[in-house]
GROMACS .gro file of C-alpha atoms in nm:
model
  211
    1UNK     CA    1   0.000   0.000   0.000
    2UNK     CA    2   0.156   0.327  -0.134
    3UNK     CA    3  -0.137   0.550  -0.012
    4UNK     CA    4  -0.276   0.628   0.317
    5UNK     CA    5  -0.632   0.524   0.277
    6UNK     CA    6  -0.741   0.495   0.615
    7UNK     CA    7  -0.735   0.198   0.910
    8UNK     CA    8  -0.955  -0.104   0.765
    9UNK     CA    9  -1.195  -0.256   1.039
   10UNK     CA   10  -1.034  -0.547   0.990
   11UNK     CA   11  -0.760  -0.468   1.201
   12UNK     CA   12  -0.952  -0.421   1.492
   13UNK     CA   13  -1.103  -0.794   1.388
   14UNK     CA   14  -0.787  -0.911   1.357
   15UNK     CA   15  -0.714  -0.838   1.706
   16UNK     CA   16  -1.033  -0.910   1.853
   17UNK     CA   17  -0.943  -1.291   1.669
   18UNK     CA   18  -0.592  -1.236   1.809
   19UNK     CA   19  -0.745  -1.222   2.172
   20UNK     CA   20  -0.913  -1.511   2.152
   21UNK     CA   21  -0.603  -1.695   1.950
   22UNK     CA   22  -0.318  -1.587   2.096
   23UNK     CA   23  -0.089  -1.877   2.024
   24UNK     CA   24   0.202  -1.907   1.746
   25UNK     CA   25   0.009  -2.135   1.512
   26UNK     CA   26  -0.293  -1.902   1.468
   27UNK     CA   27  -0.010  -1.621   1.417
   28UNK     CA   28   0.168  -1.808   1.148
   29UNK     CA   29  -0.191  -1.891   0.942
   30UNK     CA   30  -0.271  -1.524   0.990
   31UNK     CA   31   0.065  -1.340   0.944
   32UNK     CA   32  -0.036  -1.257   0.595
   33UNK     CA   33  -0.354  -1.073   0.736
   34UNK     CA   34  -0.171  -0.860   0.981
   35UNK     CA   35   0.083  -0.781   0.733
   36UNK     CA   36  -0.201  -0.681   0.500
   37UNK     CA   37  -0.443  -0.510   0.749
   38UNK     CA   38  -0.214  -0.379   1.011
   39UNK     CA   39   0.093  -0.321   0.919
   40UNK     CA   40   0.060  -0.148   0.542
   41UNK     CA   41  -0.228   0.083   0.674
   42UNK     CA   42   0.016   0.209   0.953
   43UNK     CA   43   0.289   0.199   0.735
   44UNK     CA   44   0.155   0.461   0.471
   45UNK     CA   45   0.036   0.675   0.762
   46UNK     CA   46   0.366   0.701   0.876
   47UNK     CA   47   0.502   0.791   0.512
   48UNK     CA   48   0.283   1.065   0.492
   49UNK     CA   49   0.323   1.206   0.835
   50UNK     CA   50   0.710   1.198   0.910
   51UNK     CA   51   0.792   1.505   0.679
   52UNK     CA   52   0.561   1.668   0.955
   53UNK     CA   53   0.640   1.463   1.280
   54UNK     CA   54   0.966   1.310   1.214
   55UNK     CA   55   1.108   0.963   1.176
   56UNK     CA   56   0.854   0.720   1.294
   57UNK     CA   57   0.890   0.350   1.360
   58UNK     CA   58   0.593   0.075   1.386
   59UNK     CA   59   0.667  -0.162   1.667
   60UNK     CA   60   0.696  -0.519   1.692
   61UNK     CA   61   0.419  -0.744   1.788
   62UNK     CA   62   0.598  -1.023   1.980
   63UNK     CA   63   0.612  -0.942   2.331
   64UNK     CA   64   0.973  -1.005   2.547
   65UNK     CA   65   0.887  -1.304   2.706
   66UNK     CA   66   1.125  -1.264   2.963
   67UNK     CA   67   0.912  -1.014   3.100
   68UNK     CA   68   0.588  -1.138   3.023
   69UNK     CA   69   0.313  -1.298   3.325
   70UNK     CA   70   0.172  -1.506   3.076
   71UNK     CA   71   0.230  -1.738   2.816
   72UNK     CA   72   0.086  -1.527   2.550
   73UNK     CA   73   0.362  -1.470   2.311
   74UNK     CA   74   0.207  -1.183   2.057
   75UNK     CA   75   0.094  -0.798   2.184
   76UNK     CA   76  -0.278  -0.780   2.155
   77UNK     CA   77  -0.205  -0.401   2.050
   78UNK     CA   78   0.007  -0.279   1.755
   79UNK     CA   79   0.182   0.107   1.814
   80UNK     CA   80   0.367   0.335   1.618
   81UNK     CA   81   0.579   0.611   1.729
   82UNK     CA   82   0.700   0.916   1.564
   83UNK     CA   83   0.973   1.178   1.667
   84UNK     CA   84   1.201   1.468   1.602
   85UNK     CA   85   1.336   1.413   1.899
   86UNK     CA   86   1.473   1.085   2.075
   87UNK     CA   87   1.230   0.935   2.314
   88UNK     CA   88   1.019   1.243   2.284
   89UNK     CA   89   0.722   1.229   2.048
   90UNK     CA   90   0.405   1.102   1.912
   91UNK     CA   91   0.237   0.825   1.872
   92UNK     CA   92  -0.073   0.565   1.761
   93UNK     CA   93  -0.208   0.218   1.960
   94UNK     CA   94  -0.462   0.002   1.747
   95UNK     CA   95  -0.630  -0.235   1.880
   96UNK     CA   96  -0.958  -0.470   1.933
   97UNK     CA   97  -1.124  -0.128   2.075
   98UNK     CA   98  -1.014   0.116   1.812
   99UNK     CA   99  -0.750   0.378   1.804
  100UNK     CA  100  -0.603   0.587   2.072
  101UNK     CA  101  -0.344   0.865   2.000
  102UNK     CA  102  -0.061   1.014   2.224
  103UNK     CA  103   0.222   1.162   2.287
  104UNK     CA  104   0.500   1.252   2.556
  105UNK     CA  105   0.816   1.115   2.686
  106UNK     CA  106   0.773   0.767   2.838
  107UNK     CA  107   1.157   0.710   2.983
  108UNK     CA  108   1.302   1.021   3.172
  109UNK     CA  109   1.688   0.936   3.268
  110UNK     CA  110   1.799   0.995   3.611
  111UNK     CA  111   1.935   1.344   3.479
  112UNK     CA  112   1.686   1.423   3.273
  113UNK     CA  113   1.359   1.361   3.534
  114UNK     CA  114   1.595   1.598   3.773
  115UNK     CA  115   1.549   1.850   3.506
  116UNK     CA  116   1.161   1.753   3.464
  117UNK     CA  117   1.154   1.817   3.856
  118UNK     CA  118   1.333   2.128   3.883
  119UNK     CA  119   1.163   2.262   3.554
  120UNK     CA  120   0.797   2.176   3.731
  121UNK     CA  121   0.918   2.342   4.096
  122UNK     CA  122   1.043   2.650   3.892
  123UNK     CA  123   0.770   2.936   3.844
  124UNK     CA  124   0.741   3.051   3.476
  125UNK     CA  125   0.800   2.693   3.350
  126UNK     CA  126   0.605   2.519   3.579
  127UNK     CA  127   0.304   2.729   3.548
  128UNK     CA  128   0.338   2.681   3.183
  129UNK     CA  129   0.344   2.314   3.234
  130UNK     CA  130   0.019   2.330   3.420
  131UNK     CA  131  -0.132   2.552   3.198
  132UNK     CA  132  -0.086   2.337   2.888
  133UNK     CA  133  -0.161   2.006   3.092
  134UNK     CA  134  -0.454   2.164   3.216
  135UNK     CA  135  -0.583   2.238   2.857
  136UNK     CA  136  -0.486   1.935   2.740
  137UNK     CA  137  -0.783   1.777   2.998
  138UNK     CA  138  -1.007   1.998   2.891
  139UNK     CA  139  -0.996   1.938   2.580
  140UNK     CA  140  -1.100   1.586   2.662
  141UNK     CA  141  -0.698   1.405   2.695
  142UNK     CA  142  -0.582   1.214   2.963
  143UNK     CA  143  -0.289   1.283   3.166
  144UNK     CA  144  -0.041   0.988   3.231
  145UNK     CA  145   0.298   0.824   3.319
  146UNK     CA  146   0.455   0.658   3.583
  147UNK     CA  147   0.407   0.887   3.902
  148UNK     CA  148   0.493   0.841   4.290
  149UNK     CA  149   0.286   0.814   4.548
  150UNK     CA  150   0.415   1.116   4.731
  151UNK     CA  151   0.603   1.406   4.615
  152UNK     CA  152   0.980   1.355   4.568
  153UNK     CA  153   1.165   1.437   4.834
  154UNK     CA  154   1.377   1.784   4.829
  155UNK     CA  155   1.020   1.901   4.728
  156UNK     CA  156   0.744   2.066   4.980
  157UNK     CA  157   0.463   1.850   5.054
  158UNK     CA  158   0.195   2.149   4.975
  159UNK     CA  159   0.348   2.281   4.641
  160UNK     CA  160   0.119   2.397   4.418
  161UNK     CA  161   0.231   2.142   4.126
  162UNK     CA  162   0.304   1.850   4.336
  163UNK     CA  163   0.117   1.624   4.119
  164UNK     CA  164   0.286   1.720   3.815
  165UNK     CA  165   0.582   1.690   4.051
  166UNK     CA  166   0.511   1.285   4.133
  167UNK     CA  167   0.542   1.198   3.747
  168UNK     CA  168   0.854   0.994   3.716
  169UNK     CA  169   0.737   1.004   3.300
  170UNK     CA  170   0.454   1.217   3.131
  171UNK     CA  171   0.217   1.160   2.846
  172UNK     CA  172  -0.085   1.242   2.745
  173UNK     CA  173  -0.345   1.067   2.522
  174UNK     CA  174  -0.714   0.987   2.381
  175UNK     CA  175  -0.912   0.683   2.314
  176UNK     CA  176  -1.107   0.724   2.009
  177UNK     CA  177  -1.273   0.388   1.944
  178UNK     CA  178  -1.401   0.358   1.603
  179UNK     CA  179  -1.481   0.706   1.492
  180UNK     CA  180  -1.661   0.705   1.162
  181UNK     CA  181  -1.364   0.826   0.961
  182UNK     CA  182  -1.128   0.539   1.059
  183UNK     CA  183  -1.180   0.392   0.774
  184UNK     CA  184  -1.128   0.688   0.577
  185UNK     CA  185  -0.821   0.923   0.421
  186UNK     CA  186  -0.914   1.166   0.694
  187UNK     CA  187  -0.821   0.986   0.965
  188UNK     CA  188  -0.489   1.093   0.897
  189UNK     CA  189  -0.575   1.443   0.954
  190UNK     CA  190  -0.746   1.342   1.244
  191UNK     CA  191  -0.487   1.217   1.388
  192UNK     CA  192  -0.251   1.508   1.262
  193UNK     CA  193  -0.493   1.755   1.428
  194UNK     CA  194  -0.479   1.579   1.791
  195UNK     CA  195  -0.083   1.548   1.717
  196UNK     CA  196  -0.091   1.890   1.679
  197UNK     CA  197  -0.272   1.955   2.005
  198UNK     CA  198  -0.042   1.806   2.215
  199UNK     CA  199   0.265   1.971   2.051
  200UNK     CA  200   0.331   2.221   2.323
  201UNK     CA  201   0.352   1.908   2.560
  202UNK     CA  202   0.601   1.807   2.343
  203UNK     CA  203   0.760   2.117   2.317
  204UNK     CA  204   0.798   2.210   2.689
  205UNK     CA  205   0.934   1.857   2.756
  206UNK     CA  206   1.217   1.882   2.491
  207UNK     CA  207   1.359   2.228   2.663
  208UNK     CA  208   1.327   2.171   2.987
  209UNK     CA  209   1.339   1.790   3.052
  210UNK     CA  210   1.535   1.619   2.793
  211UNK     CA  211   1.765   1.783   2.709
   0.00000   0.00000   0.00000
């Protein structure tokens, strides 16, 4: 596939199958349909959208079994990420529930989450951060990442930011489902539009965090 013609509903079937199949046979019998359904759609999205985003990479579906609970060898989700910046960037999960879109930094460094920490205690940039996280929420995203239970130490209890101050990463995202333009061309400006969105996120993490 050469074009970006939009995410089939067959590849949230395929995964819905995958749930219920989730063994190395079924993968092998089906590897053609995945390649086909999954993996071109997301493919030619990507081709389109790194002159934009940056250089974007789809993800592999077998799961490290060394850290796995279960037996299951295959990711019931397929992801794609995109970035002009390592580690910081956008990105795409499909699934048997539809599509949900993203974007953040999802591995701060030792130095780097001191700089996150700092940045966030610091007035003008902190502010800023709670500004744009705070618009991000309204706008109907979700605020994530690995967080403590308590704010870090160094840090007072009562500061105003203190639970932007307990993220050890930060991300924020949307589930979509299966809106009607999946299937379409224009889910790639969909899904440009909500990149867009959370670009300041992106944006204040690069200066002030990972650097």
């Amino acid at each position: 596939m050469d074009t970006f013609t939009g995410i089939p509903e067959a590849a949230l079937d395929f995964y819905g199958d995958l749930q219920q199949n989730n063994n190395r046979q079924w993968w092998a019998s089906h590897k053609a349909t995945y390649d086909e359904v999954v993996v071109a759609p997301l493919a030619a999205l990507l081709r389109e959208l790194e002159p934009r985003f940056g250089s974007g990479k789809i993800f592999r579906p077998y799961k490290d079994m060394r850290f796995s609970a279960n037996a299951e060898p295959y990711k019931t989700t397929q992801g794609l990420f995109i970035s002009h910046y390592e580690g910081v960037g956008f990105y795409l999960q499909l699934g048997a529930g539809g599509l949900e879109v993203g974007g953040g930094y999802h591995s701060f460094a030792p130095a780097q989450l001191s700089r996150y920490r700092s940045a966030v205690e610091a007035s003008v940039s902190g502010k800023l951060l709670a500004k744009l996280t705070a618009d991000l929420v309204a706008a109907g995203l979700q605020i994530e990442g690995q967080t403590l239970a308590t704010v870090p130490r160094g840090f007072p209890k009562d500061h105003p930011r203190q639970e932007l101050l307990k993220h050890k990463t930060l991300s924020a995202s949307v589930a979509l489902g299966t809106p009607e333009w999946l299937e379409s061309v224009a889910a790639k400006e969909h899904i440009s539009m909500l990149w867009d969105q959370l670009r300041p996120l992106i944006d204040w993490i690069i200066r002030f965090a990972a650097p």
